[in-house]
Short mmCIF file of C-alpha atoms and ligand atoms in Angstrom, two decimals:
data_model
loop_
_atom_site.label_atom_id
_atom_site.label_comp_id
_atom_site.label_asym_id
_atom_site.label_seq_id
_atom_site.Cartn_x
_atom_site.Cartn_y
_atom_site.Cartn_z
CA MET E 1 -0.08 0.22 0.13
CA LYS E 2 1.27 3.15 -1.05
CA VAL E 3 0.49 6.40 1.82
CA ASN E 4 1.29 9.89 1.93
CA MET E 5 4.36 9.48 4.79
CA ARG E 6 4.60 13.14 5.17
CA GLU E 7 4.17 14.62 9.09
CA PRO E 8 1.60 16.96 9.66
CA SER E 9 2.87 20.63 10.55
CA ARG E 10 0.79 21.43 13.30
CA MET E 11 -1.50 19.19 15.29
CA SER E 12 -3.11 18.86 17.85
CA LYS E 13 -5.60 16.29 19.35
CA VAL E 14 -8.75 15.80 21.97
CA THR E 15 -10.27 12.83 22.62
CA VAL E 16 -14.22 12.26 23.17
CA ASP E 17 -14.03 10.18 25.42
CA LEU E 18 -17.05 7.62 25.13
CA GLY E 19 -15.60 4.08 26.21
CA ALA E 20 -15.54 1.60 23.37
CA ARG E 21 -17.08 4.21 21.15
CA SER E 22 -14.28 6.67 21.78
CA TYR E 23 -12.84 8.84 18.54
CA ASP E 24 -10.25 11.53 18.51
CA ILE E 25 -10.61 14.74 16.54
CA ILE E 26 -7.30 15.53 15.27
CA ILE E 27 -7.01 19.61 14.66
CA GLY E 28 -4.26 21.13 12.53
CA ASP E 29 -3.11 22.51 9.09
CA ASP E 30 -2.93 20.50 6.29
CA LEU E 31 -3.89 17.57 7.23
CA LEU E 32 -6.24 16.62 3.93
CA ALA E 33 -2.77 15.50 2.53
CA GLN E 34 -2.08 13.24 5.36
CA ALA E 35 -5.68 12.19 5.31
CA GLY E 36 -4.94 8.63 4.04
CA ILE E 37 -2.43 7.95 6.48
CA LEU E 38 -4.31 9.13 9.73
CA ILE E 39 -7.40 7.19 8.64
CA LYS E 40 -5.50 3.93 7.83
CA PRO E 41 -5.61 2.71 11.87
CA HIS E 42 -9.59 3.04 11.80
CA LEU E 43 -9.87 1.63 8.50
CA LYS E 44 -10.85 -2.02 8.72
CA ALA E 45 -11.48 -2.54 4.49
CA MET E 46 -9.93 -0.83 1.98
CA ARG E 47 -12.49 1.26 0.21
CA VAL E 48 -13.83 3.97 0.88
CA ALA E 49 -17.24 6.37 -0.11
CA ILE E 50 -16.40 10.21 0.39
CA VAL E 51 -19.57 11.95 0.41
CA THR E 52 -19.35 15.65 -0.44
CA ASP E 53 -20.83 18.30 -2.55
CA GLU E 54 -20.46 20.18 -5.74
CA ASN E 55 -18.65 23.17 -3.98
CA VAL E 56 -16.41 20.78 -1.61
CA TYR E 57 -15.29 18.93 -4.60
CA ALA E 58 -14.08 21.28 -6.86
CA LEU E 59 -12.22 23.24 -4.26
CA HIS E 60 -11.06 20.17 -2.37
CA GLY E 61 -12.07 16.57 -3.98
CA LYS E 62 -8.76 16.02 -5.98
CA ASP E 63 -6.85 16.78 -3.15
CA LEU E 64 -8.42 14.08 -0.86
CA GLU E 65 -8.37 11.65 -3.66
CA ALA E 66 -4.79 12.14 -3.99
CA ALA E 67 -4.59 11.60 -0.25
CA LEU E 68 -6.72 8.65 -0.46
CA SER E 69 -5.22 6.99 -3.40
CA ALA E 70 -3.93 4.03 -1.89
CA TYR E 71 -7.43 2.77 -1.27
CA GLU E 72 -10.41 2.19 -3.62
CA THR E 73 -12.59 5.35 -3.32
CA HIS E 74 -16.28 5.87 -4.54
CA MET E 75 -17.01 9.94 -4.86
CA ILE E 76 -20.80 10.70 -4.14
CA ILE E 77 -21.45 14.14 -4.94
CA ARG E 78 -24.43 15.86 -3.93
CA PRO E 79 -25.80 19.42 -4.67
CA ALA E 80 -24.41 22.15 -2.11
CA GLY E 81 -27.71 23.56 0.45
CA GLU E 82 -29.93 22.16 3.39
CA SER E 83 -31.98 20.93 0.82
CA GLN E 84 -29.74 17.90 0.88
CA LYS E 85 -30.76 17.03 4.41
CA SER E 86 -33.85 15.49 3.61
CA PHE E 87 -35.53 11.80 2.42
CA GLU E 88 -34.16 12.35 -0.80
CA GLY E 89 -31.09 13.22 -0.49
CA LEU E 90 -30.89 10.26 2.33
CA GLN E 91 -32.07 8.01 -0.59
CA SER E 92 -29.28 9.44 -2.87
CA VAL E 93 -26.46 8.73 -0.74
CA LEU E 94 -27.90 5.08 0.72
CA GLU E 95 -28.26 3.95 -3.38
CA ALA E 96 -25.04 5.59 -4.49
CA LEU E 97 -23.82 2.94 -1.49
CA PHE E 98 -25.88 -0.13 -2.54
CA LYS E 99 -24.99 0.86 -6.33
CA ALA E 100 -20.74 0.36 -4.96
CA GLY E 101 -21.64 -2.37 -3.31
CA PHE E 102 -20.21 -1.48 -0.26
CA ASP E 103 -20.32 -3.26 3.29
CA ARG E 104 -20.59 -2.57 6.51
CA ASN E 105 -16.85 -3.25 6.89
CA ASP E 106 -16.10 -0.38 4.06
CA THR E 107 -15.92 3.31 5.51
CA VAL E 108 -17.88 6.17 4.85
CA VAL E 109 -16.47 9.77 4.82
CA ALA E 110 -18.48 12.55 5.03
CA PHE E 111 -16.44 15.77 3.50
CA GLY E 112 -17.77 18.85 3.86
CA GLY E 113 -19.81 21.19 5.90
CA GLY E 114 -22.60 20.68 8.69
CA VAL E 115 -25.14 19.53 5.83
CA ILE E 116 -22.75 16.79 4.50
CA GLY E 117 -22.12 15.44 7.85
CA ASP E 118 -25.25 15.49 9.25
CA LEU E 119 -26.84 13.70 6.02
CA THR E 120 -23.50 11.03 5.59
CA GLY E 121 -23.52 10.31 9.19
CA PHE E 122 -27.42 9.38 9.06
CA ALA E 123 -27.00 7.49 5.94
CA ALA E 124 -23.79 5.64 8.04
CA SER E 125 -25.84 4.63 10.70
CA ILE E 126 -28.39 2.58 8.87
CA TYR E 127 -26.81 1.36 5.60
CA LYS E 128 -27.00 -1.92 6.75
CA ARG E 129 -27.64 -1.29 10.43
CA GLY E 130 -24.62 0.69 10.88
CA CYS E 131 -21.04 1.03 8.74
CA GLN E 132 -17.91 3.00 9.36
CA PHE E 133 -18.17 7.05 9.22
CA ILE E 134 -15.24 9.43 9.26
CA GLN E 135 -16.15 13.22 9.23
CA ILE E 136 -13.79 15.58 7.83
CA PRO E 137 -15.74 18.56 8.33
CA THR E 138 -14.54 21.41 5.91
CA THR E 139 -16.27 24.87 7.43
CA LEU E 140 -15.25 26.67 11.05
CA LEU E 141 -18.96 25.85 12.04
CA ALA E 142 -18.58 21.34 11.34
CA GLN E 143 -14.94 21.93 12.68
CA VAL E 144 -16.39 23.26 16.05
CA ASP E 145 -19.67 21.81 16.13
CA SER E 146 -21.49 19.33 14.12
CA SER E 147 -19.07 16.82 13.11
CA VAL E 148 -18.25 16.71 16.80
CA GLY E 149 -20.56 14.04 19.43
CA GLY E 150 -22.66 11.91 16.86
CA LYS E 151 -25.69 14.50 15.94
CA THR E 152 -26.86 12.99 13.09
CA ALA E 153 -30.42 13.86 11.04
CA ILE E 154 -32.60 15.07 8.44
CA ASN E 155 -34.99 17.74 8.05
CA ASN E 156 -39.08 17.54 7.16
CA GLU E 157 -41.70 20.17 6.95
CA PHE E 158 -42.00 19.90 11.28
CA GLY E 159 -38.68 21.28 11.48
CA LYS E 160 -34.77 21.03 11.40
CA ASN E 161 -32.69 17.50 12.24
CA LEU E 162 -36.27 15.76 13.70
CA ILE E 163 -34.98 13.07 12.08
CA GLY E 164 -32.10 11.02 12.96
CA ALA E 165 -29.90 9.20 15.37
CA PHE E 166 -26.48 9.34 17.19
CA TYR E 167 -23.75 7.97 15.75
CA GLN E 168 -20.32 8.47 16.71
CA PRO E 169 -17.51 8.70 13.91
CA ALA E 170 -14.47 6.69 14.47
CA LEU E 171 -12.60 9.68 13.93
CA VAL E 172 -12.91 14.06 13.04
CA LEU E 173 -10.32 15.53 10.88
CA ALA E 174 -10.68 19.05 11.21
CA ASP E 175 -7.89 21.13 8.77
CA THR E 176 -7.60 24.56 9.50
CA SER E 177 -5.90 25.26 5.92
CA VAL E 178 -9.38 23.98 4.10
CA LEU E 179 -11.07 27.35 5.90
CA LYS E 180 -9.27 29.87 3.64
CA THR E 181 -11.64 29.02 0.84
CA LEU E 182 -14.84 30.17 2.74
CA ARG E 183 -16.61 33.15 2.37
CA GLU E 184 -15.98 35.72 4.57
CA ARG E 185 -19.80 35.20 5.59
CA GLU E 186 -19.42 30.99 6.43
CA VAL E 187 -16.63 32.31 8.68
CA LYS E 188 -18.74 34.62 10.22
CA ALA E 189 -21.68 32.07 10.43
CA GLY E 190 -19.10 29.02 12.32
CA TYR E 191 -17.52 31.78 14.58
CA ALA E 192 -20.66 31.88 16.47
CA GLU E 193 -20.39 28.17 17.60
CA VAL E 194 -17.13 29.36 18.69
CA VAL E 195 -18.20 32.28 20.98
CA LYS E 196 -21.36 29.55 22.00
CA TYR E 197 -18.83 27.85 24.07
CA GLY E 198 -17.66 31.32 25.49
CA LEU E 199 -21.09 32.48 26.47
CA LEU E 200 -22.63 28.97 27.66
CA GLY E 201 -20.14 28.17 29.89
CA ASP E 202 -16.48 29.87 29.53
CA ARG E 203 -15.95 33.36 30.21
CA GLU E 204 -12.19 33.54 29.83
CA PHE E 205 -12.73 32.08 26.72
CA PHE E 206 -15.17 34.80 25.72
CA LYS E 207 -12.90 37.26 27.01
CA TRP E 208 -10.26 35.47 25.23
CA LEU E 209 -11.95 36.10 22.18
CA ASN E 210 -12.52 39.82 22.79
CA THR E 211 -9.16 40.15 21.84
CA ASN E 212 -8.31 37.70 19.72
CA SER E 213 -11.62 36.82 17.52
CA LYS E 214 -9.96 39.43 14.39
CA ASP E 215 -7.13 36.89 14.34
CA VAL E 216 -9.77 33.99 14.57
CA LEU E 217 -12.04 35.30 11.60
CA ALA E 218 -9.12 36.50 9.66
CA LEU E 219 -8.29 32.82 10.05
CA LYS E 220 -4.74 33.88 11.52
CA PRO E 221 -3.17 29.63 12.15
CA LYS E 222 -2.51 30.12 15.81
CA ALA E 223 -5.51 31.39 16.97
CA ILE E 224 -8.07 29.49 14.65
CA ALA E 225 -6.00 26.66 15.97
CA GLU E 226 -6.68 27.92 19.10
CA ALA E 227 -10.14 28.42 18.91
CA VAL E 228 -11.34 25.56 17.14
CA ALA E 229 -9.07 23.00 19.96
CA VAL E 230 -11.03 24.82 22.87
CA SER E 231 -14.07 24.70 21.45
CA CYS E 232 -13.52 20.60 20.56
CA LYS E 233 -12.59 20.12 24.23
CA THR E 234 -15.36 21.70 25.25
CA LYS E 235 -17.62 19.95 23.36
CA ALA E 236 -15.49 16.88 23.79
CA ARG E 237 -16.08 17.30 27.52
CA ILE E 238 -19.96 17.60 27.61
CA VAL E 239 -20.50 14.85 25.10
CA ALA E 240 -18.79 12.56 27.38
CA ALA E 241 -20.86 13.38 30.24
CA ASP E 242 -24.01 13.28 28.56
CA GLU E 243 -24.09 11.67 25.01
CA ARG E 244 -28.00 11.60 24.22
CA GLU E 245 -28.55 14.95 25.61
CA ARG E 246 -30.60 14.00 28.76
CA GLY E 247 -28.79 16.64 30.95
CA GLU E 248 -26.09 19.12 30.31
CA ARG E 249 -25.73 18.24 26.45
CA ALA E 250 -28.45 20.78 25.90
CA LEU E 251 -26.08 23.82 26.75
CA LEU E 252 -25.04 23.28 22.99
CA ASN E 253 -28.10 24.96 21.74
CA LEU E 254 -27.70 28.16 23.54
CA GLY E 255 -29.15 30.36 21.37
CA HIS E 256 -30.94 27.13 18.94
CA THR E 257 -34.62 27.13 19.49
CA PHE E 258 -35.22 30.38 18.20
CA ALA E 259 -32.63 29.90 15.33
CA HIS E 260 -34.27 27.03 14.21
CA ALA E 261 -37.42 28.75 14.48
CA LEU E 262 -35.76 31.52 12.26
CA GLU E 263 -34.42 29.21 9.76
CA ILE E 264 -37.90 27.69 9.48
CA GLU E 265 -39.37 31.00 8.51
CA ALA E 266 -36.59 31.62 6.29
CA GLY E 267 -37.43 28.37 4.33
CA TYR E 268 -34.17 26.80 5.11
CA SER E 269 -32.75 28.73 1.94
CA GLY E 270 -29.52 30.10 1.90
CA ASP E 271 -30.07 33.78 2.20
CA LEU E 272 -30.19 32.45 6.73
CA LEU E 273 -27.31 30.59 7.32
CA HIS E 274 -27.11 28.09 10.58
CA GLY E 275 -24.60 29.69 11.88
CA GLU E 276 -25.88 33.02 11.56
CA ALA E 277 -29.41 32.05 12.78
CA VAL E 278 -27.26 30.92 15.83
CA SER E 279 -26.05 34.43 17.10
CA ALA E 280 -29.40 36.06 16.35
CA GLY E 281 -30.76 33.31 18.47
CA MET E 282 -28.02 33.80 21.39
CA GLU E 283 -28.81 37.65 21.82
CA MET E 284 -32.60 36.48 21.93
CA ALA E 285 -31.41 33.84 24.55
CA PHE E 286 -29.69 36.55 26.65
CA GLU E 287 -32.21 39.15 26.26
CA PHE E 288 -35.27 36.57 27.11
CA SER E 289 -32.52 35.82 30.41
CA ALA E 290 -32.45 39.19 30.79
CA ALA E 291 -36.24 39.99 30.54
CA GLN E 292 -37.00 37.08 32.62
CA GLY E 293 -34.70 39.00 35.73
CA LEU E 294 -31.71 36.59 35.13
CA CYS E 295 -29.16 38.00 33.43
CA SER E 296 -27.60 41.30 33.86
CA GLU E 297 -28.50 44.14 30.71
CA ALA E 298 -24.90 44.93 31.27
CA ASP E 299 -23.96 41.36 29.91
CA VAL E 300 -26.57 41.26 27.03
CA LYS E 301 -25.22 44.22 25.89
CA ASN E 302 -21.51 42.38 26.05
CA VAL E 303 -22.63 39.55 23.86
CA LYS E 304 -24.14 42.27 21.24
CA SER E 305 -21.36 44.58 21.39
CA HIS E 306 -18.88 41.95 20.63
CA PHE E 307 -21.47 40.65 17.88
CA LYS E 308 -21.54 44.29 16.09
CA GLN E 309 -18.02 44.43 16.26
CA LEU E 310 -17.20 41.77 14.26
CA GLY E 311 -20.82 42.16 11.89
CA LEU E 312 -21.81 38.83 13.28
CA THR E 313 -25.54 38.40 12.15
CA SER E 314 -28.20 40.86 14.97
CA ILE E 315 -31.81 40.53 15.75
CA LYS E 316 -32.55 43.40 14.07
CA ASP E 317 -30.88 41.30 10.67
CA VAL E 318 -33.75 38.99 11.13
CA ALA E 319 -36.80 41.02 11.88
CA PRO E 320 -39.00 40.57 9.09
CA LEU E 321 -38.70 36.58 9.52
CA LEU E 322 -40.05 37.96 13.51
CA LYS E 323 -42.74 39.81 12.28
CA ASN E 324 -45.59 36.52 13.27
CA ALA E 325 -44.39 35.63 16.70
CA GLN E 326 -47.38 33.30 17.07
CA LYS E 327 -45.62 31.43 14.24
CA ILE E 328 -42.00 31.38 15.80
CA LEU E 329 -43.73 30.11 19.09
CA SER E 330 -45.63 27.28 17.11
CA HIS E 331 -41.88 26.25 15.68
CA MET E 332 -40.23 26.68 19.25
CA ASP E 333 -43.12 24.03 20.27
CA GLN E 334 -41.64 21.52 17.66
CA ASP E 335 -38.15 21.37 19.64
CA LYS E 336 -36.75 18.13 20.04
CA LYS E 337 -35.68 19.36 24.00
CA ASN E 338 -39.34 20.13 24.99
CA GLU E 339 -40.84 17.54 27.35
CA GLY E 340 -44.49 16.71 28.12
CA GLY E 341 -45.99 19.74 25.81
CA ALA E 342 -44.05 22.39 27.53
CA LEU E 343 -40.89 24.66 26.47
CA THR E 344 -37.61 23.41 27.44
CA LEU E 345 -34.72 26.59 26.86
CA ILE E 346 -31.06 27.55 27.37
CA LEU E 347 -31.61 30.65 28.77
CA ALA E 348 -28.09 32.56 30.67
CA ARG E 349 -27.98 33.68 34.07
CA GLY E 350 -24.89 36.05 32.56
CA ILE E 351 -22.06 35.16 29.92
CA GLY E 352 -20.31 32.08 30.94
CA ASP E 353 -23.22 30.62 32.57
CA ALA E 354 -26.17 28.71 30.46
CA PHE E 355 -27.98 26.77 32.28
CA VAL E 356 -31.51 24.25 30.83
CA GLN E 357 -34.93 25.75 31.70
CA LYS E 358 -37.45 23.12 31.57
CA SER E 359 -40.94 24.15 31.49
CA ALA E 360 -40.23 27.68 30.70
CA PRO E 361 -42.77 30.00 30.87
CA ARG E 362 -44.83 30.22 26.97
CA ASP E 363 -46.85 33.14 27.93
CA ALA E 364 -43.62 34.86 28.70
CA VAL E 365 -41.97 34.13 25.81
CA PHE E 366 -44.63 34.94 23.96
CA ASN E 367 -44.49 38.27 24.69
CA TYR E 368 -40.66 38.50 24.56
CA LEU E 369 -41.28 37.60 20.99
CA ALA E 370 -44.32 39.69 20.11
CA GLN E 371 -42.92 43.12 21.41
CA LEU E 372 -39.26 41.95 19.71
CA SER E 373 -41.32 41.84 16.16
CA GLU E 374 -42.89 45.40 16.95
CA THR E 375 -39.97 46.91 18.23
CA VAL E 376 -37.30 45.39 14.78
CA ASN E 377 -40.43 45.58 12.42
CA ALA E 378 -41.24 49.12 13.78
N1 LIG O 1 -24.69 20.91 17.95
C1 LIG O 1 -25.24 20.87 19.72
C2 LIG O 1 -24.73 18.86 20.00
O1 LIG O 1 -24.27 18.52 18.96
O2 LIG O 1 -25.29 18.50 20.71
#
């Protein structure tokens, strides 16, 4: 077997500790070129299916194929976009695996952003009752969040990620060099998930970001490596403690209940990226927390001014989506965290101190949304 033996220049490793299903997240620059050697210990057979989208394939597909030239590779290239997280997208991936004659010992690699990771992971979880699966995330959002922790899913008309499985990868390779081909808008959307880790439980990280965010967004090697590593460490710790989201893992959903409702209102279109909905959603979570007397107005101001300085999506940017408070609330009613018909929200006592609020007061949420809708659309 011929594999590329060149050692990666800068590399760090975070382990997601899940007993027999533990795996590493390898973070570094120029990892794509090393993919052949890095995935080798995780392969049970020599066949590898790479599921990607047209954009990622055009930018990096040949590099990955070259790095994996020692194996029998099958490229499965899907159109880009959230619409792939559907029964139709799932069916296409599964059919391609059947046509290529894949068995459970062959490996499926998700090579792309959150859409490809979620779709491919779900396909891998059900293909012949589960086959080997590796994540090679190519967006900042996927590197710091969606590729780690085993949440896989597709969407339906009732909401986002409502059909899926917990299915952990055998390895995550986060090559920070590939982030250079992202549009600025996508880097900012991914940054929303980075700053989320500071806001939910690590005030020091938020402070570090206050100083270093511009370097992170400019993808300066040291800053981006640190931001991805801290994010992955926090996520790995939370997932290891609560893989199935019975408790603490729900904190990773800070801002997401509002965000998912905004995404439904936007029709899952490219007009609103997931990370853009998340930054607006986190502002809403902080505002609502302050309205409930849980969090200081000063912390709300800090969050909003951090986002504003960096040009992240804010509440006022999504004003047209907030016109109908009742509709937003009914989308929130579909959230997976809800129990017995009661809303569960992730709220904050301050920056770095989020908590899970079960049975959140529905009337208060409605009043907040109605008032917000009036203010931002005045
Ligand atoms: N993205 C939230 C989680 O993985 O739990």
